[in-house]
XYZ file of C-alpha atoms in Angstrom:
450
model
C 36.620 69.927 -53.477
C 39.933 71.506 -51.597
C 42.739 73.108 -53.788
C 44.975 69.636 -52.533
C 41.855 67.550 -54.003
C 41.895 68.879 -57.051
C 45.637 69.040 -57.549
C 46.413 65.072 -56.065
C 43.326 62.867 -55.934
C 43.322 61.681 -59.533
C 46.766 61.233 -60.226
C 47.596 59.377 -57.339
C 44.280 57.154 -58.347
C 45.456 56.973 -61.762
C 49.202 56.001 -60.827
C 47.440 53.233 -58.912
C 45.363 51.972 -61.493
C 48.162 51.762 -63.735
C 50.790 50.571 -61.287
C 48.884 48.364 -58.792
C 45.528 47.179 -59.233
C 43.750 44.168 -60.610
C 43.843 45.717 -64.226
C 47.669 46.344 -64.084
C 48.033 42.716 -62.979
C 46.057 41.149 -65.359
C 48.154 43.333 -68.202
C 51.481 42.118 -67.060
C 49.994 38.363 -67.386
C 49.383 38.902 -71.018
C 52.891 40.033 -71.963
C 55.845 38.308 -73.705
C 59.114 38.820 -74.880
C 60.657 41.167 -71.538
C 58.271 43.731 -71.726
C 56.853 42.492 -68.709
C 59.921 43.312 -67.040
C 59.786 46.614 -68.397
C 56.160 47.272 -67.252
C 56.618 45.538 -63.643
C 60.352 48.908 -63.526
C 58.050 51.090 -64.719
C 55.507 50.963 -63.089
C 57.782 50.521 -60.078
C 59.201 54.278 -60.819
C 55.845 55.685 -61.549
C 54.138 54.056 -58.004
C 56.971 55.961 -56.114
C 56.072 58.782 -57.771
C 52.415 58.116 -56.262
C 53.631 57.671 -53.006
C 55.533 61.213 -53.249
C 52.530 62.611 -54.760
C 50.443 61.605 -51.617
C 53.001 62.937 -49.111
C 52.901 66.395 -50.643
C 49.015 66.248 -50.577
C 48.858 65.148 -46.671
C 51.701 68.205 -46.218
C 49.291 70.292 -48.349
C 51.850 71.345 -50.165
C 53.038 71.648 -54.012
C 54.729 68.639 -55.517
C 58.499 69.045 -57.231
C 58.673 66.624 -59.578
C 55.801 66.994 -61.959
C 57.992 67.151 -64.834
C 59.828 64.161 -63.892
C 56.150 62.655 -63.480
C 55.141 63.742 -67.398
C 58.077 61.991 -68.683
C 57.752 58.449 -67.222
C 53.834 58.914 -67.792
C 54.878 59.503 -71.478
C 57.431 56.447 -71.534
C 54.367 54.527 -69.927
C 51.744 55.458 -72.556
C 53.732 55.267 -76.150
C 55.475 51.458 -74.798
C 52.382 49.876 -73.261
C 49.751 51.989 -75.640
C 47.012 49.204 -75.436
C 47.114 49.416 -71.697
C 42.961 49.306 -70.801
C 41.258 53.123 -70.983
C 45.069 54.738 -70.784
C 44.248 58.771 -70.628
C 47.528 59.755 -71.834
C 46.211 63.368 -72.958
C 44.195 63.921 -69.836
C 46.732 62.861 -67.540
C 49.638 64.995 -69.366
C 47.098 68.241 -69.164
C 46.751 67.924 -65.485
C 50.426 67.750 -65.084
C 50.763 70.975 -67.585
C 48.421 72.188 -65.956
C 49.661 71.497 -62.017
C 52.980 72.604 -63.247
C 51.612 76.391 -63.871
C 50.059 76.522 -60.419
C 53.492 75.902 -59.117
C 55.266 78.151 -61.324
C 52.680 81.388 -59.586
C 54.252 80.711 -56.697
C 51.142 80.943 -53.973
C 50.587 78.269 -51.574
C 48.114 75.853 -51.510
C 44.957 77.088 -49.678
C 43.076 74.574 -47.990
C 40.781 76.092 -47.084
C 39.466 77.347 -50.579
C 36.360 75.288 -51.622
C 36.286 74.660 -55.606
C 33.037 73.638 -57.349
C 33.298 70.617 -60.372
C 30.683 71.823 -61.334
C 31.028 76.004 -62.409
C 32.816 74.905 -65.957
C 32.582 71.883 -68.230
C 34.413 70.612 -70.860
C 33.215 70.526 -74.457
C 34.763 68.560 -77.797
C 35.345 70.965 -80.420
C 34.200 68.547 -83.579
C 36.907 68.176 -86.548
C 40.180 69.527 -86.731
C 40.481 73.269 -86.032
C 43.227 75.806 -87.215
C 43.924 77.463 -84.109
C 46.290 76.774 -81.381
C 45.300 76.232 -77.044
C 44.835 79.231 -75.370
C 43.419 80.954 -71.894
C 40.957 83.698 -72.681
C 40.057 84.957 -68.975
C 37.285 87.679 -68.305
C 38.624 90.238 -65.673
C 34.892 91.223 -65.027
C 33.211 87.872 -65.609
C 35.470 84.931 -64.047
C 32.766 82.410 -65.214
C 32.797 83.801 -69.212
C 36.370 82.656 -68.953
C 37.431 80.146 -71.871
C 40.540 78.033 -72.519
C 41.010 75.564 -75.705
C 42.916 72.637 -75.310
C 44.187 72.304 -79.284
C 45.889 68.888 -80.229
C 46.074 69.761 -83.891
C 49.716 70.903 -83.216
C 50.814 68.042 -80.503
C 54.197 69.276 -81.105
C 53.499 72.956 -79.492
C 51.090 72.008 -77.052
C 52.738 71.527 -74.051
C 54.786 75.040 -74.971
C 50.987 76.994 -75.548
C 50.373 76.032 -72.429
C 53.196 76.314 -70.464
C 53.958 79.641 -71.685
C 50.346 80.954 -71.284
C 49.855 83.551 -68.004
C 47.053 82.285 -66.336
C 45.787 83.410 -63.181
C 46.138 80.864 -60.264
C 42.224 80.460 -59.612
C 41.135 80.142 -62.836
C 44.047 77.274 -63.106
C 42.127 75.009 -60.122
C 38.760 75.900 -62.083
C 40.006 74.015 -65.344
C 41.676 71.654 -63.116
C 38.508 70.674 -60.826
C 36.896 70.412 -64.526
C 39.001 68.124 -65.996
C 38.677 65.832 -63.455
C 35.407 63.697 -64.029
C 36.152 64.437 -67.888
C 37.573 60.318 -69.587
C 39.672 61.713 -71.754
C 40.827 64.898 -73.916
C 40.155 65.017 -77.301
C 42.538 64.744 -80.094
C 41.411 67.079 -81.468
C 40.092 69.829 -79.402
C 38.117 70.586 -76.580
C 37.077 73.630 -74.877
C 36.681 74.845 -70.968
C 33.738 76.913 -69.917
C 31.291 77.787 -67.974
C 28.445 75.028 -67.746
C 24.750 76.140 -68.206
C 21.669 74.618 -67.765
C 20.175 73.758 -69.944
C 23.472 73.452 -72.146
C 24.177 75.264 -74.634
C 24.620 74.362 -78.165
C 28.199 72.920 -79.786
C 27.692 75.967 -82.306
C 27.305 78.526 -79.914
C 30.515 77.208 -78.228
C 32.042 77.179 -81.402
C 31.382 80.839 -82.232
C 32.831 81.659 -78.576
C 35.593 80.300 -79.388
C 36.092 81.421 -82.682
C 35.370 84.981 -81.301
C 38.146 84.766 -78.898
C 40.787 83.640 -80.916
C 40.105 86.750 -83.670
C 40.054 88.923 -80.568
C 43.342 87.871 -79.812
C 44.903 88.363 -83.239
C 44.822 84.839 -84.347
C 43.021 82.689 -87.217
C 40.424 80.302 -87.170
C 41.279 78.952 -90.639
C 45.135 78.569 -91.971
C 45.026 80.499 -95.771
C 45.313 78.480 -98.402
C 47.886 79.621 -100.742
C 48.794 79.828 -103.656
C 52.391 79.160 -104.432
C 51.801 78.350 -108.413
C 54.392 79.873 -111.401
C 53.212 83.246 -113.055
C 51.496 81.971 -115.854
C 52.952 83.852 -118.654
C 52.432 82.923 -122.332
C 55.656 84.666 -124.259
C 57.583 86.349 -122.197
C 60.319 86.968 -125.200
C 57.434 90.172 -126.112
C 59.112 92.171 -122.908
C 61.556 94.981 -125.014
C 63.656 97.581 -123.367
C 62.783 100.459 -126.033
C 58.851 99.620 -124.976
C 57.101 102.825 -122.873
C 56.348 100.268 -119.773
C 56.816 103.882 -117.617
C 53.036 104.120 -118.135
C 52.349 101.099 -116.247
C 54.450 101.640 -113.351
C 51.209 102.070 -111.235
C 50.256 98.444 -112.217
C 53.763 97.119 -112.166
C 53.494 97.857 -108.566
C 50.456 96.568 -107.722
C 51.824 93.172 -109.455
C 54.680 93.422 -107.083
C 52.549 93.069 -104.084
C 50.430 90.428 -105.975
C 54.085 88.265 -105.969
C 54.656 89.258 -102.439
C 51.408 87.574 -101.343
C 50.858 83.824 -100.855
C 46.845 83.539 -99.416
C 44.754 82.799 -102.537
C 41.914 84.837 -101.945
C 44.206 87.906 -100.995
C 46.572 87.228 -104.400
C 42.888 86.927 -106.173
C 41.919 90.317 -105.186
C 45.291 91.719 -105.794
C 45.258 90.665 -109.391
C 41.805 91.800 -109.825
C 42.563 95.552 -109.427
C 44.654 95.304 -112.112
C 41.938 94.722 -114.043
C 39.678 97.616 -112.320
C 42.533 99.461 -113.980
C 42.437 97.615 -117.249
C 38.757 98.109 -117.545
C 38.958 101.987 -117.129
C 42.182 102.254 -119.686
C 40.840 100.888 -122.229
C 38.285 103.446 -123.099
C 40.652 106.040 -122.378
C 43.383 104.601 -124.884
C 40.228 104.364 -127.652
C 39.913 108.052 -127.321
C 43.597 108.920 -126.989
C 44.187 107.153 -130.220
C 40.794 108.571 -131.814
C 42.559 112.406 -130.916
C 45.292 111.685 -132.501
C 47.364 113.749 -130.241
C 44.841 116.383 -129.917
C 43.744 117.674 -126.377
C 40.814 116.466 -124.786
C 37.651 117.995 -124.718
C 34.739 118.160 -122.042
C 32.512 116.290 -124.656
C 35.545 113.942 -124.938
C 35.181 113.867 -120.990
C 31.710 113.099 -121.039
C 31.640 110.393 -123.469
C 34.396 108.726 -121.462
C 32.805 108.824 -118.157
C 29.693 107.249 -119.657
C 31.510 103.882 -120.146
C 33.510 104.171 -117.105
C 30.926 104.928 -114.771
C 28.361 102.913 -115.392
C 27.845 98.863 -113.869
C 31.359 97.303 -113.312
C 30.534 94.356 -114.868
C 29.974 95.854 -118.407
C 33.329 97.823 -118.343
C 34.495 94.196 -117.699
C 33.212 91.955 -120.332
C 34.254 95.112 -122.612
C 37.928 94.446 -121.989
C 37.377 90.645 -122.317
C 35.683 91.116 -125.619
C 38.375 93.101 -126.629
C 40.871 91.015 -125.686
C 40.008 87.318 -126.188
C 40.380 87.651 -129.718
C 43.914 89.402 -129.796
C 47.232 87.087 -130.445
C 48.045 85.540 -126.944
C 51.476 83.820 -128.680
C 52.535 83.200 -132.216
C 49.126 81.099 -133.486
C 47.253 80.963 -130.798
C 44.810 83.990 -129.228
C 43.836 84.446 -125.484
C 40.127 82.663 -126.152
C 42.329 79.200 -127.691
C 44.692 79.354 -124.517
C 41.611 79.524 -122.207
C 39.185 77.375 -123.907
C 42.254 74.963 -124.086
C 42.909 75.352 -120.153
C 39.273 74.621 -119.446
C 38.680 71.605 -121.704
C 42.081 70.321 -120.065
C 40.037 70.597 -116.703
C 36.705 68.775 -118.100
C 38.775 66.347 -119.543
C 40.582 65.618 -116.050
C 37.377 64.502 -114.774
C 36.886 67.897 -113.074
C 33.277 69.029 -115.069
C 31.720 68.034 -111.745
C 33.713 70.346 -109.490
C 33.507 73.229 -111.881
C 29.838 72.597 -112.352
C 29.687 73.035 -108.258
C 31.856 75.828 -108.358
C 29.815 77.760 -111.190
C 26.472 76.953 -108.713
C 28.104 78.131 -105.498
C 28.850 81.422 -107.479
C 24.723 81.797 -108.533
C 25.900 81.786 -111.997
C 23.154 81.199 -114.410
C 22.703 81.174 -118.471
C 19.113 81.793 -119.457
C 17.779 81.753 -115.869
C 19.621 77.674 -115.444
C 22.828 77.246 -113.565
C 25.735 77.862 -115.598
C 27.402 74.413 -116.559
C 30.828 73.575 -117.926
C 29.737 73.015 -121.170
C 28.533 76.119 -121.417
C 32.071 77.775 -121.791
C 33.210 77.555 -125.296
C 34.578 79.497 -127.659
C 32.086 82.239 -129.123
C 30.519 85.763 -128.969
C 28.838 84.793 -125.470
C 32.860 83.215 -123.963
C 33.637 87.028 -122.935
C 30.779 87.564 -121.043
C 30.701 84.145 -118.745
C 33.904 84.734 -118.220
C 33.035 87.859 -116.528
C 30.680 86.455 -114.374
C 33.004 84.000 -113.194
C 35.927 86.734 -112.321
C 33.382 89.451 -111.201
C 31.507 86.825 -109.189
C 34.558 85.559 -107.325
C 35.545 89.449 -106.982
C 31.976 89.863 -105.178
C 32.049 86.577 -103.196
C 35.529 87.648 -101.295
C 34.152 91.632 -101.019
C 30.597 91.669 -99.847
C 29.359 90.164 -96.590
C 25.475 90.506 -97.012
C 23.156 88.000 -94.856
C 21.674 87.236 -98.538
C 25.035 86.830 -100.773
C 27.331 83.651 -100.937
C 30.758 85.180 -98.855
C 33.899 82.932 -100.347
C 36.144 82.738 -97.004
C 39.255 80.560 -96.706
C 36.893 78.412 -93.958
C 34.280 77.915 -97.155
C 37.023 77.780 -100.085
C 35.860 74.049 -100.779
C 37.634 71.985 -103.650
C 35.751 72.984 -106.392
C 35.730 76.826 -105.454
C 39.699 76.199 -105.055
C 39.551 73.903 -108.498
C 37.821 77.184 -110.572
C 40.136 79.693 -109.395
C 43.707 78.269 -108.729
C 43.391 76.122 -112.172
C 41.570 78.415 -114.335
C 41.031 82.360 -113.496
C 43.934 83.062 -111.820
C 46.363 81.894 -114.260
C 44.082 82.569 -117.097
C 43.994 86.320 -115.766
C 47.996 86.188 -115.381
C 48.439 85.708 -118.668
C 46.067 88.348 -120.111
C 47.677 90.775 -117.612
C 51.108 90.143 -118.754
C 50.224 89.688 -122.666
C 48.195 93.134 -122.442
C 51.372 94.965 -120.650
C 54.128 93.239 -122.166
C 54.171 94.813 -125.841
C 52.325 97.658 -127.568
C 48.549 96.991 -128.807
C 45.879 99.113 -129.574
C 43.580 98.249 -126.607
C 45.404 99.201 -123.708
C 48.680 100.908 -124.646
C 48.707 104.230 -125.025
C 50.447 106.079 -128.648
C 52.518 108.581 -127.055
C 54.193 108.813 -123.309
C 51.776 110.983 -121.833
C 48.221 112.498 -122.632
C 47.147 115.725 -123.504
C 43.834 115.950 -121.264
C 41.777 119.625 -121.643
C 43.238 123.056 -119.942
């Protein structure tokens, strides 16, 4: 096919088709009410727009009024939307598209021979998170990609139109897209065809490649947007030391500033790391009684600190579950409360899911939801679940469950938004907002060993 092929022949057959053929007759028949004199102008307008669209293809030259063309082909396809196999998406793409060759400003070369044939075009299944874009290989024309992206149909037509796109690769999606029906509503791709074809998950991962190469996201974060969940906030006093958590007051600061879930999860979790390791360190500060430090005292303290993460954790929970959460009630009530709240929603399933995706197990069985109640072994589920979210975020190993916002399913979302993230809130800002014996320090600053 010739650059003024690719560029006219299908419109002008389309126009026809939809302006003045058997099928456009047979239409107008069937219609009542005026609109038959509104299809007979219309399709009036759009058949002289066909006849201009063949006199700039016999001049070989570039046609001016594409964008009048869009519009009345837009008018045509939302008032007479049952019209037989209308391709309003296809036919608005080649227009976008036609539009950009114009806007290069080289001439139409006739004698330039395009094959169909060098790319295809390929559905993208489901609904993706990423705009339409031209990805185009400087070294490798045919490892070129563009995505066509209806997920957004309101920035479409600006993605594309705003996109610099060399002119050649331009007539390569063109002479592409036309033998393809129709676009997809939801997304389709352009690239090079291979025999035998290649599989919709290897085009997938192109494609997803791409678009992180080009700084964008094949997933929109989920966030979370909920209220800090704290239990008595009336505990914050002026005349308490809070000057020794400044380093965690900041670190809460940034957790506020961030909306993406798993981010905000993370965020909130080194606060604990930081928990964790102070709460040895207050035991022997308060065991000293003011006294210095001494390399035993050393030792002994890096003995709990530096041993498996997950001990250091279910030591604070212990510690903490049972301390007053508000006036009656302790942290273990508030979260055994929060969790039969869930159950009782008719979540059990989803949390049971959640607890599996995680590997969590009691006794070598998958954790279940009836597992968590209140008692000696509470502390040390409930370190599995926040260490085993903590893990699923960090580690990326062929072998290990990696939590993602693309596999953040409901009941993933369900466990963490609903239960550990404002169950940790609220131990956070109980543990920092008055004086206790677990994680506060007794004076304002220690006396470690000279």
């Amino acid at each position: 096919m010739r650059q003024y092929e690719v560029l006219y022949d299908w419109p002008i057959s389309e126009i026809i088709r939809l302006s003045d053929s058997p099928i456009a007759e047979s239409y107008v028949e069937n219609l009542q009410d005026g609109s038959e004199l509104e299809f007979i102008a219309m399709a009036e307008q759009i058949r002289g727009l066909g006849a201009e669209l063949a006199m700039a293809k016999a001049a070989r030259d570039h046609f001016a009024k594409w964008a009048e063309l869009r519009v009345k082909i837009n008018q045509f396809s939302n008032q007479f939307a049952d019209f037989p196999s209308l391709r309003p998406r296809k036919f608005n793409l080649h227009i976008l598209l036609c539009e950009k060759i114009v806007q290069t400003g080289f001439p139409i070369n006739s004698a330039t021979v395009l094959n169909p044939l060098t790319y295809e075009m390929r559905d993208l299944p489901g609904p993706v998170g990423y705009g339409s874009f031209f990805h185009e290989n400087s070294s490798s024309n045919t490892d070129s990609l563009v995505v066509f992206s209806y997920h957004n149909a309101v920035n479409f037509d600006a993605e594309i139109s705003n996109a610099t796109v060399a002119p050649n690769f331009l007539y390569d999606v063109l002479s592409a897209l036309y033998n393809v029906e129709e676009i997809s509503a939801s997304a389709t791709a352009c690239l090079k065809r291979m025999i035998p074809q290649i599989s919709i998950e290897a085009v997938l991962a192109f494609v997803k490649l791409c678009v992180v190469a080009r700084g964008g996201m094949v997933a929109a974060p989920i966030e979370y947007t909920n209220a800090l969940a704290i239990l008595d906030p009336t505990v914050f006093k002026a005349d308490n030391s809070y000057q020794q958590w400044n380093d965690i007051i900041s670190v809460l600061s940034e957790y506020n500033s961030r909306k993406d879930i798993l981010l905000k999860y993370l965020t909130l979790y080194h606060v604990f790391e930081n928990l964790m390791i102070k709460l040895p360190i207050v035991e022997l500060e308060r065991r000293q009684s003011g006294r210095m430090f001494s390399i035993r005292d050393f030792s002994r303290l890096y003995s709990q600190v530096e041993g498996a993460e997950t001990k250091a954790l279910k030591r604070l929970f212990t510690a903490t579950l049972a301390m007053p959460a508000m006036p009656g009630q302790t942290f273990e009530q508030v979260l055994i409360v929060r969790w039969q709240n869930l159950v009782a929603a008719g979540l059990s399933a989803e949390l049971d899911d959640a607890l599996e995706s995680l590997g969590l197990k009691k006794n070598r069985q998958s954790l279940r939801h009836m597992d968590i109640k209140a008692g000696a072994e509470l502390s040390g589920y409930l370190c599995d679940m926040v260490y085993g979210v903590r893990c699923a975020i960090v580690h990326n190993k062929e072998t290990e469950f990696h939590l993602t916002t693309i596999t953040l399913n409901g009941p993933l979302k369900t466990l963490i938004s609903d239960f550990l993230i404002p169950t940790m809130e609220e131990i956070c800002f109980g543990l920092i907002g008055s004086p206790n014996n677990q994680t506060w320090y007794q004076g304002r600053e220690l006396l470690l060993y000279a």
